[in-house]
mmCIF file of C-alpha atoms in Angstrom:
data_model
loop_
_atom_site.group_PDB
_atom_site.id
_atom_site.type_symbol
_atom_site.label_atom_id
_atom_site.label_comp_id
_atom_site.label_asym_id
_atom_site.label_seq_id
_atom_site.Cartn_x
_atom_site.Cartn_y
_atom_site.Cartn_z
ATOM 1 C CA UNK A 636 0.000 0.000 0.000
ATOM 2 C CA UNK A 637 2.832 2.392 0.828
ATOM 3 C CA UNK A 638 4.423 1.877 -2.587
ATOM 4 C CA UNK A 639 1.070 2.502 -4.300
ATOM 5 C CA UNK A 640 0.604 5.702 -2.295
ATOM 6 C CA UNK A 641 4.077 6.915 -3.255
ATOM 7 C CA UNK A 642 3.353 6.139 -6.891
ATOM 8 C CA UNK A 643 0.066 8.039 -6.746
ATOM 9 C CA UNK A 644 1.726 11.097 -5.218
ATOM 10 C CA UNK A 645 4.534 10.915 -7.769
ATOM 11 C CA UNK A 646 2.096 10.698 -10.679
ATOM 12 C CA UNK A 647 0.127 13.682 -9.373
ATOM 13 C CA UNK A 648 3.310 15.730 -8.974
ATOM 14 C CA UNK A 649 4.597 14.795 -12.413
ATOM 15 C CA UNK A 650 1.288 15.557 -14.124
ATOM 16 C CA UNK A 651 1.252 18.952 -12.410
ATOM 17 C CA UNK A 652 4.814 19.629 -13.518
ATOM 18 C CA UNK A 653 4.016 18.563 -17.073
ATOM 19 C CA UNK A 654 0.996 20.855 -17.181
ATOM 20 C CA UNK A 655 3.118 23.728 -15.908
ATOM 21 C CA UNK A 656 5.633 23.027 -18.646
ATOM 22 C CA UNK A 657 2.996 23.101 -21.360
ATOM 23 C CA UNK A 658 1.445 26.324 -20.068
ATOM 24 C CA UNK A 659 4.695 28.103 -19.304
ATOM 25 C CA UNK A 660 5.558 31.118 -21.395
ATOM 26 C CA UNK A 661 9.340 30.561 -21.296
ATOM 27 C CA UNK A 662 10.950 29.541 -24.544
ATOM 28 C CA UNK A 663 14.318 28.735 -22.933
ATOM 29 C CA UNK A 664 15.235 25.239 -24.016
ATOM 30 C CA UNK A 665 18.576 23.495 -24.451
ATOM 31 C CA UNK A 666 19.146 20.475 -26.710
ATOM 32 C CA UNK A 667 21.658 17.910 -25.495
ATOM 33 C CA UNK A 668 23.180 14.592 -26.523
ATOM 34 C CA UNK A 669 23.874 12.027 -23.764
ATOM 35 C CA UNK A 670 26.136 9.156 -24.910
ATOM 36 C CA UNK A 671 26.879 6.558 -22.226
ATOM 37 C CA UNK A 672 28.835 3.316 -21.786
ATOM 38 C CA UNK A 673 27.837 0.849 -19.037
ATOM 39 C CA UNK A 674 29.788 -2.257 -18.045
ATOM 40 C CA UNK A 675 28.394 -4.974 -15.743
ATOM 41 C CA UNK A 676 30.647 -7.619 -14.191
ATOM 42 C CA UNK A 677 28.977 -10.353 -12.071
ATOM 43 C CA UNK A 678 30.864 -11.514 -9.009
ATOM 44 C CA UNK A 679 28.374 -14.221 -7.984
ATOM 45 C CA UNK A 680 24.598 -14.715 -7.929
ATOM 46 C CA UNK A 681 24.131 -11.879 -5.412
ATOM 47 C CA UNK A 682 26.751 -9.246 -6.231
ATOM 48 C CA UNK A 683 27.663 -7.379 -9.405
ATOM 49 C CA UNK A 684 30.024 -4.536 -10.321
ATOM 50 C CA UNK A 685 28.736 -1.685 -12.473
ATOM 51 C CA UNK A 686 30.977 0.871 -14.216
ATOM 52 C CA UNK A 687 29.740 3.970 -16.044
ATOM 53 C CA UNK A 688 31.216 6.601 -18.342
ATOM 54 C CA UNK A 689 29.173 9.358 -19.955
ATOM 55 C CA UNK A 690 29.518 12.753 -21.614
ATOM 56 C CA UNK A 691 26.916 15.508 -21.942
ATOM 57 C CA UNK A 692 27.105 17.804 -24.965
ATOM 58 C CA UNK A 693 24.785 20.770 -25.508
ATOM 59 C CA UNK A 694 23.957 21.701 -29.094
ATOM 60 C CA UNK A 695 24.420 25.396 -28.393
ATOM 61 C CA UNK A 696 28.013 25.073 -27.166
ATOM 62 C CA UNK A 697 31.039 24.299 -29.299
ATOM 63 C CA UNK A 698 33.686 23.320 -26.736
ATOM 64 C CA UNK A 699 31.873 22.800 -23.436
ATOM 65 C CA UNK A 700 31.293 19.239 -22.222
ATOM 66 C CA UNK A 701 30.432 17.560 -18.940
ATOM 67 C CA UNK A 702 32.045 14.197 -18.212
ATOM 68 C CA UNK A 703 31.140 11.613 -15.599
ATOM 69 C CA UNK A 704 32.669 8.299 -14.522
ATOM 70 C CA UNK A 705 31.457 5.981 -11.792
ATOM 71 C CA UNK A 706 31.943 2.639 -10.051
ATOM 72 C CA UNK A 707 29.190 0.797 -8.178
ATOM 73 C CA UNK A 708 28.313 -2.446 -6.408
ATOM 74 C CA UNK A 709 24.877 -4.032 -6.885
ATOM 75 C CA UNK A 710 23.356 -6.439 -4.373
ATOM 76 C CA UNK A 711 20.371 -8.580 -5.403
ATOM 77 C CA UNK A 712 18.374 -9.093 -2.232
ATOM 78 C CA UNK A 713 15.589 -10.902 -4.090
ATOM 79 C CA UNK A 714 13.876 -11.029 -7.467
ATOM 80 C CA UNK A 715 11.994 -7.864 -6.512
ATOM 81 C CA UNK A 716 14.562 -5.805 -4.582
ATOM 82 C CA UNK A 717 18.040 -4.584 -5.526
ATOM 83 C CA UNK A 718 20.446 -2.311 -3.634
ATOM 84 C CA UNK A 719 23.242 -0.212 -5.131
ATOM 85 C CA UNK A 720 26.047 1.857 -3.649
ATOM 86 C CA UNK A 721 28.606 3.721 -5.695
ATOM 87 C CA UNK A 722 30.827 6.718 -6.348
ATOM 88 C CA UNK A 723 30.754 9.118 -9.304
ATOM 89 C CA UNK A 724 33.032 11.938 -10.359
ATOM 90 C CA UNK A 725 31.491 14.638 -12.532
ATOM 91 C CA UNK A 726 33.398 17.581 -13.998
ATOM 92 C CA UNK A 727 33.457 20.122 -16.782
ATOM 93 C CA UNK A 728 35.607 19.360 -19.820
ATOM 94 C CA UNK A 729 37.057 21.947 -22.163
ATOM 95 C CA UNK A 730 36.164 25.638 -22.124
ATOM 96 C CA UNK A 731 33.251 26.363 -19.808
ATOM 97 C CA UNK A 732 31.662 29.536 -18.474
ATOM 98 C CA UNK A 733 30.975 27.747 -15.172
ATOM 99 C CA UNK A 734 33.627 25.060 -14.530
ATOM 100 C CA UNK A 735 32.843 22.622 -11.739
ATOM 101 C CA UNK A 736 33.931 19.403 -10.032
ATOM 102 C CA UNK A 737 31.534 17.106 -8.249
ATOM 103 C CA UNK A 738 32.162 14.085 -6.025
ATOM 104 C CA UNK A 739 29.004 12.059 -5.527
ATOM 105 C CA UNK A 740 28.177 9.029 -3.369
ATOM 106 C CA UNK A 741 25.083 7.155 -4.505
ATOM 107 C CA UNK A 742 22.790 4.870 -2.525
ATOM 108 C CA UNK A 743 19.895 3.287 -4.354
ATOM 109 C CA UNK A 744 16.994 0.897 -3.830
ATOM 110 C CA UNK A 745 15.002 -0.564 -6.744
ATOM 111 C CA UNK A 746 11.691 -2.400 -6.333
ATOM 112 C CA UNK A 747 10.471 -4.483 -9.288
ATOM 113 C CA UNK A 748 7.022 -5.895 -9.925
ATOM 114 C CA UNK A 749 5.439 -7.466 -13.005
ATOM 115 C CA UNK A 750 1.783 -6.798 -13.799
ATOM 116 C CA UNK A 751 -0.687 -9.278 -15.272
ATOM 117 C CA UNK A 752 -0.077 -7.687 -18.688
ATOM 118 C CA UNK A 753 3.624 -8.665 -18.433
ATOM 119 C CA UNK A 754 4.607 -5.032 -17.947
ATOM 120 C CA UNK A 755 7.650 -4.697 -15.705
ATOM 121 C CA UNK A 756 7.302 -1.826 -13.223
ATOM 122 C CA UNK A 757 10.390 -0.529 -11.415
ATOM 123 C CA UNK A 758 10.300 1.979 -8.565
ATOM 124 C CA UNK A 759 13.826 3.331 -8.105
ATOM 125 C CA UNK A 760 14.714 5.460 -5.091
ATOM 126 C CA UNK A 761 18.115 7.149 -5.203
ATOM 127 C CA UNK A 762 19.980 9.306 -2.724
ATOM 128 C CA UNK A 763 22.794 11.524 -4.058
ATOM 129 C CA UNK A 764 25.318 12.716 -1.446
ATOM 130 C CA UNK A 765 27.066 15.489 -3.383
ATOM 131 C CA UNK A 766 30.120 17.728 -2.974
ATOM 132 C CA UNK A 767 29.943 20.307 -5.786
ATOM 133 C CA UNK A 768 33.020 22.567 -5.822
ATOM 134 C CA UNK A 769 33.506 21.636 -2.170
ATOM 135 C CA UNK A 770 29.942 22.435 -1.031
ATOM 136 C CA UNK A 771 27.844 19.558 0.300
ATOM 137 C CA UNK A 772 24.212 19.006 -0.671
ATOM 138 C CA UNK A 773 21.738 16.128 -0.734
ATOM 139 C CA UNK A 774 19.391 15.091 -3.505
ATOM 140 C CA UNK A 775 16.585 12.522 -3.491
ATOM 141 C CA UNK A 776 15.319 11.044 -6.752
ATOM 142 C CA UNK A 777 12.329 8.780 -7.366
ATOM 143 C CA UNK A 778 11.787 7.238 -10.792
ATOM 144 C CA UNK A 779 8.936 5.007 -11.981
ATOM 145 C CA UNK A 780 9.613 2.954 -15.137
ATOM 146 C CA UNK A 781 7.256 0.742 -17.108
ATOM 147 C CA UNK A 782 8.593 -1.600 -19.777
ATOM 148 C CA UNK A 783 7.430 -4.576 -21.823
ATOM 149 C CA UNK A 784 9.601 -6.989 -23.776
ATOM 150 C CA UNK A 785 8.740 -8.137 -27.290
ATOM 151 C CA UNK A 786 10.489 -10.510 -29.676
ATOM 152 C CA UNK A 787 11.591 -9.136 -33.042
ATOM 153 C CA UNK A 788 13.363 -11.659 -35.286
ATOM 154 C CA UNK A 789 14.042 -13.719 -32.172
ATOM 155 C CA UNK A 790 15.739 -10.871 -30.313
ATOM 156 C CA UNK A 791 14.400 -9.025 -27.228
ATOM 157 C CA UNK A 792 13.194 -5.479 -27.953
ATOM 158 C CA UNK A 793 11.926 -3.532 -24.953
ATOM 159 C CA UNK A 794 10.083 -0.202 -25.285
ATOM 160 C CA UNK A 795 9.696 1.731 -22.039
ATOM 161 C CA UNK A 796 8.623 4.988 -20.469
ATOM 162 C CA UNK A 797 9.655 6.649 -17.217
ATOM 163 C CA UNK A 798 8.932 9.641 -14.999
ATOM 164 C CA UNK A 799 11.314 10.986 -12.345
ATOM 165 C CA UNK A 800 11.150 13.665 -9.655
ATOM 166 C CA UNK A 801 14.093 15.296 -7.817
ATOM 167 C CA UNK A 802 14.291 16.872 -4.360
ATOM 168 C CA UNK A 803 17.330 19.136 -3.783
ATOM 169 C CA UNK A 804 18.413 20.194 -0.292
ATOM 170 C CA UNK A 805 19.959 23.386 -1.709
ATOM 171 C CA UNK A 806 16.452 24.665 -2.453
ATOM 172 C CA UNK A 807 14.465 22.583 0.071
ATOM 173 C CA UNK A 808 11.956 21.654 -2.634
ATOM 174 C CA UNK A 809 11.185 19.325 -5.527
ATOM 175 C CA UNK A 810 12.693 21.250 -8.420
ATOM 176 C CA UNK A 811 13.435 18.853 -11.275
ATOM 177 C CA UNK A 812 11.129 16.615 -13.321
ATOM 178 C CA UNK A 813 12.047 14.217 -16.106
ATOM 179 C CA UNK A 814 9.934 12.302 -18.623
ATOM 180 C CA UNK A 815 11.577 9.760 -20.921
ATOM 181 C CA UNK A 816 10.617 7.167 -23.504
ATOM 182 C CA UNK A 817 12.874 4.838 -25.403
ATOM 183 C CA UNK A 818 13.616 1.341 -26.608
ATOM 184 C CA UNK A 819 16.272 -1.231 -25.738
ATOM 185 C CA UNK A 820 17.606 -3.735 -28.261
ATOM 186 C CA UNK A 821 19.476 -6.829 -27.086
ATOM 187 C CA UNK A 822 22.108 -8.174 -29.467
ATOM 188 C CA UNK A 823 22.546 -11.597 -27.886
ATOM 189 C CA UNK A 824 19.842 -14.206 -27.424
ATOM 190 C CA UNK A 825 19.292 -15.196 -23.774
ATOM 191 C CA UNK A 826 19.397 -18.774 -22.567
ATOM 192 C CA UNK A 827 16.679 -20.059 -20.241
ATOM 193 C CA UNK A 828 19.048 -19.844 -17.266
ATOM 194 C CA UNK A 829 20.092 -16.288 -18.114
ATOM 195 C CA UNK A 830 16.447 -15.282 -18.257
ATOM 196 C CA UNK A 831 16.056 -16.402 -14.646
ATOM 197 C CA UNK A 832 19.341 -14.966 -13.379
ATOM 198 C CA UNK A 833 19.280 -11.375 -14.674
ATOM 199 C CA UNK A 834 22.645 -10.579 -13.138
ATOM 200 C CA UNK A 835 24.301 -13.334 -15.212
ATOM 201 C CA UNK A 836 23.083 -12.156 -18.634
ATOM 202 C CA UNK A 837 25.954 -12.185 -21.098
ATOM 203 C CA UNK A 838 24.643 -9.736 -23.652
ATOM 204 C CA UNK A 839 25.009 -6.347 -25.311
ATOM 205 C CA UNK A 840 22.147 -3.867 -25.005
ATOM 206 C CA UNK A 841 21.638 -0.683 -27.020
ATOM 207 C CA UNK A 842 19.321 1.865 -25.385
ATOM 208 C CA UNK A 843 18.070 4.881 -27.366
ATOM 209 C CA UNK A 844 15.691 7.340 -25.715
ATOM 210 C CA UNK A 845 14.256 10.851 -25.707
ATOM 211 C CA UNK A 846 14.092 12.798 -22.432
ATOM 212 C CA UNK A 847 12.327 16.031 -21.506
ATOM 213 C CA UNK A 848 13.464 17.839 -18.351
ATOM 214 C CA UNK A 849 11.958 20.734 -16.412
ATOM 215 C CA UNK A 850 14.057 22.358 -13.692
ATOM 216 C CA UNK A 851 12.499 25.286 -11.831
ATOM 217 C CA UNK A 852 15.833 26.381 -10.325
ATOM 218 C CA UNK A 853 18.168 26.377 -13.310
ATOM 219 C CA UNK A 854 18.695 28.221 -16.586
ATOM 220 C CA UNK A 855 17.537 27.201 -19.055
ATOM 221 C CA UNK A 856 14.540 25.614 -17.381
ATOM 222 C CA UNK A 857 13.894 23.058 -20.129
ATOM 223 C CA UNK A 858 16.181 20.414 -21.640
ATOM 224 C CA UNK A 859 15.503 18.117 -24.582
ATOM 225 C CA UNK A 860 17.978 15.232 -24.594
ATOM 226 C CA UNK A 861 18.657 12.320 -26.921
ATOM 227 C CA UNK A 862 20.332 9.503 -25.009
ATOM 228 C CA UNK A 863 22.349 6.670 -26.524
ATOM 229 C CA UNK A 864 23.545 4.068 -24.030
ATOM 230 C CA UNK A 865 25.463 0.870 -24.751
ATOM 231 C CA UNK A 866 25.599 -1.731 -21.980
ATOM 232 C CA UNK A 867 28.001 -4.683 -21.882
ATOM 233 C CA UNK A 868 27.079 -7.578 -19.563
ATOM 234 C CA UNK A 869 29.937 -9.995 -18.908
#
């Protein structure tokens, strides 16, 4: 019941934010490209290592980039609950009007549940413990994702949609909202055992998505992003 209540509140907040975005008079929008490489290394049936490298590039800037690298440990408590802890380093690359360095510790809890329509629902709760240019702040993020796998020429293809809300201690309010839709394509066929043990999947997954972001405390307020992520599961 508690999870359903959280979902209901999240949906109400996100619908309100989306309505505000549509009705807003601001035309400030930035277009970005988010390429990402993810590497997963299983240690055993309960633990997995996860490494990340990504770069953010705005269309309006010629030389300014933001780079991020991270290392994490995943723990599979059960088929429905996963924990993650990790560290990420984020920094400006090249010429930037506002250079920055961020050290971030991440703690995360993901709850998974499959509906009777074979739609996989994931409720991810993340806590970001951040030191941006030496100043500490805390950020809470809740993301709801719905996805359904189909078979195309014998390969798994998974369209999905997600909505995420951010709370930032610097402003003491929920200030950021994200809506995304995309599709994942798996290059390697799964065996029956790998279908049961998700953390042992030896596959390559391409994820392409579109994301719309509204942030009430940043300029510009709106971001349109095309994400391209490639995940390697060993």
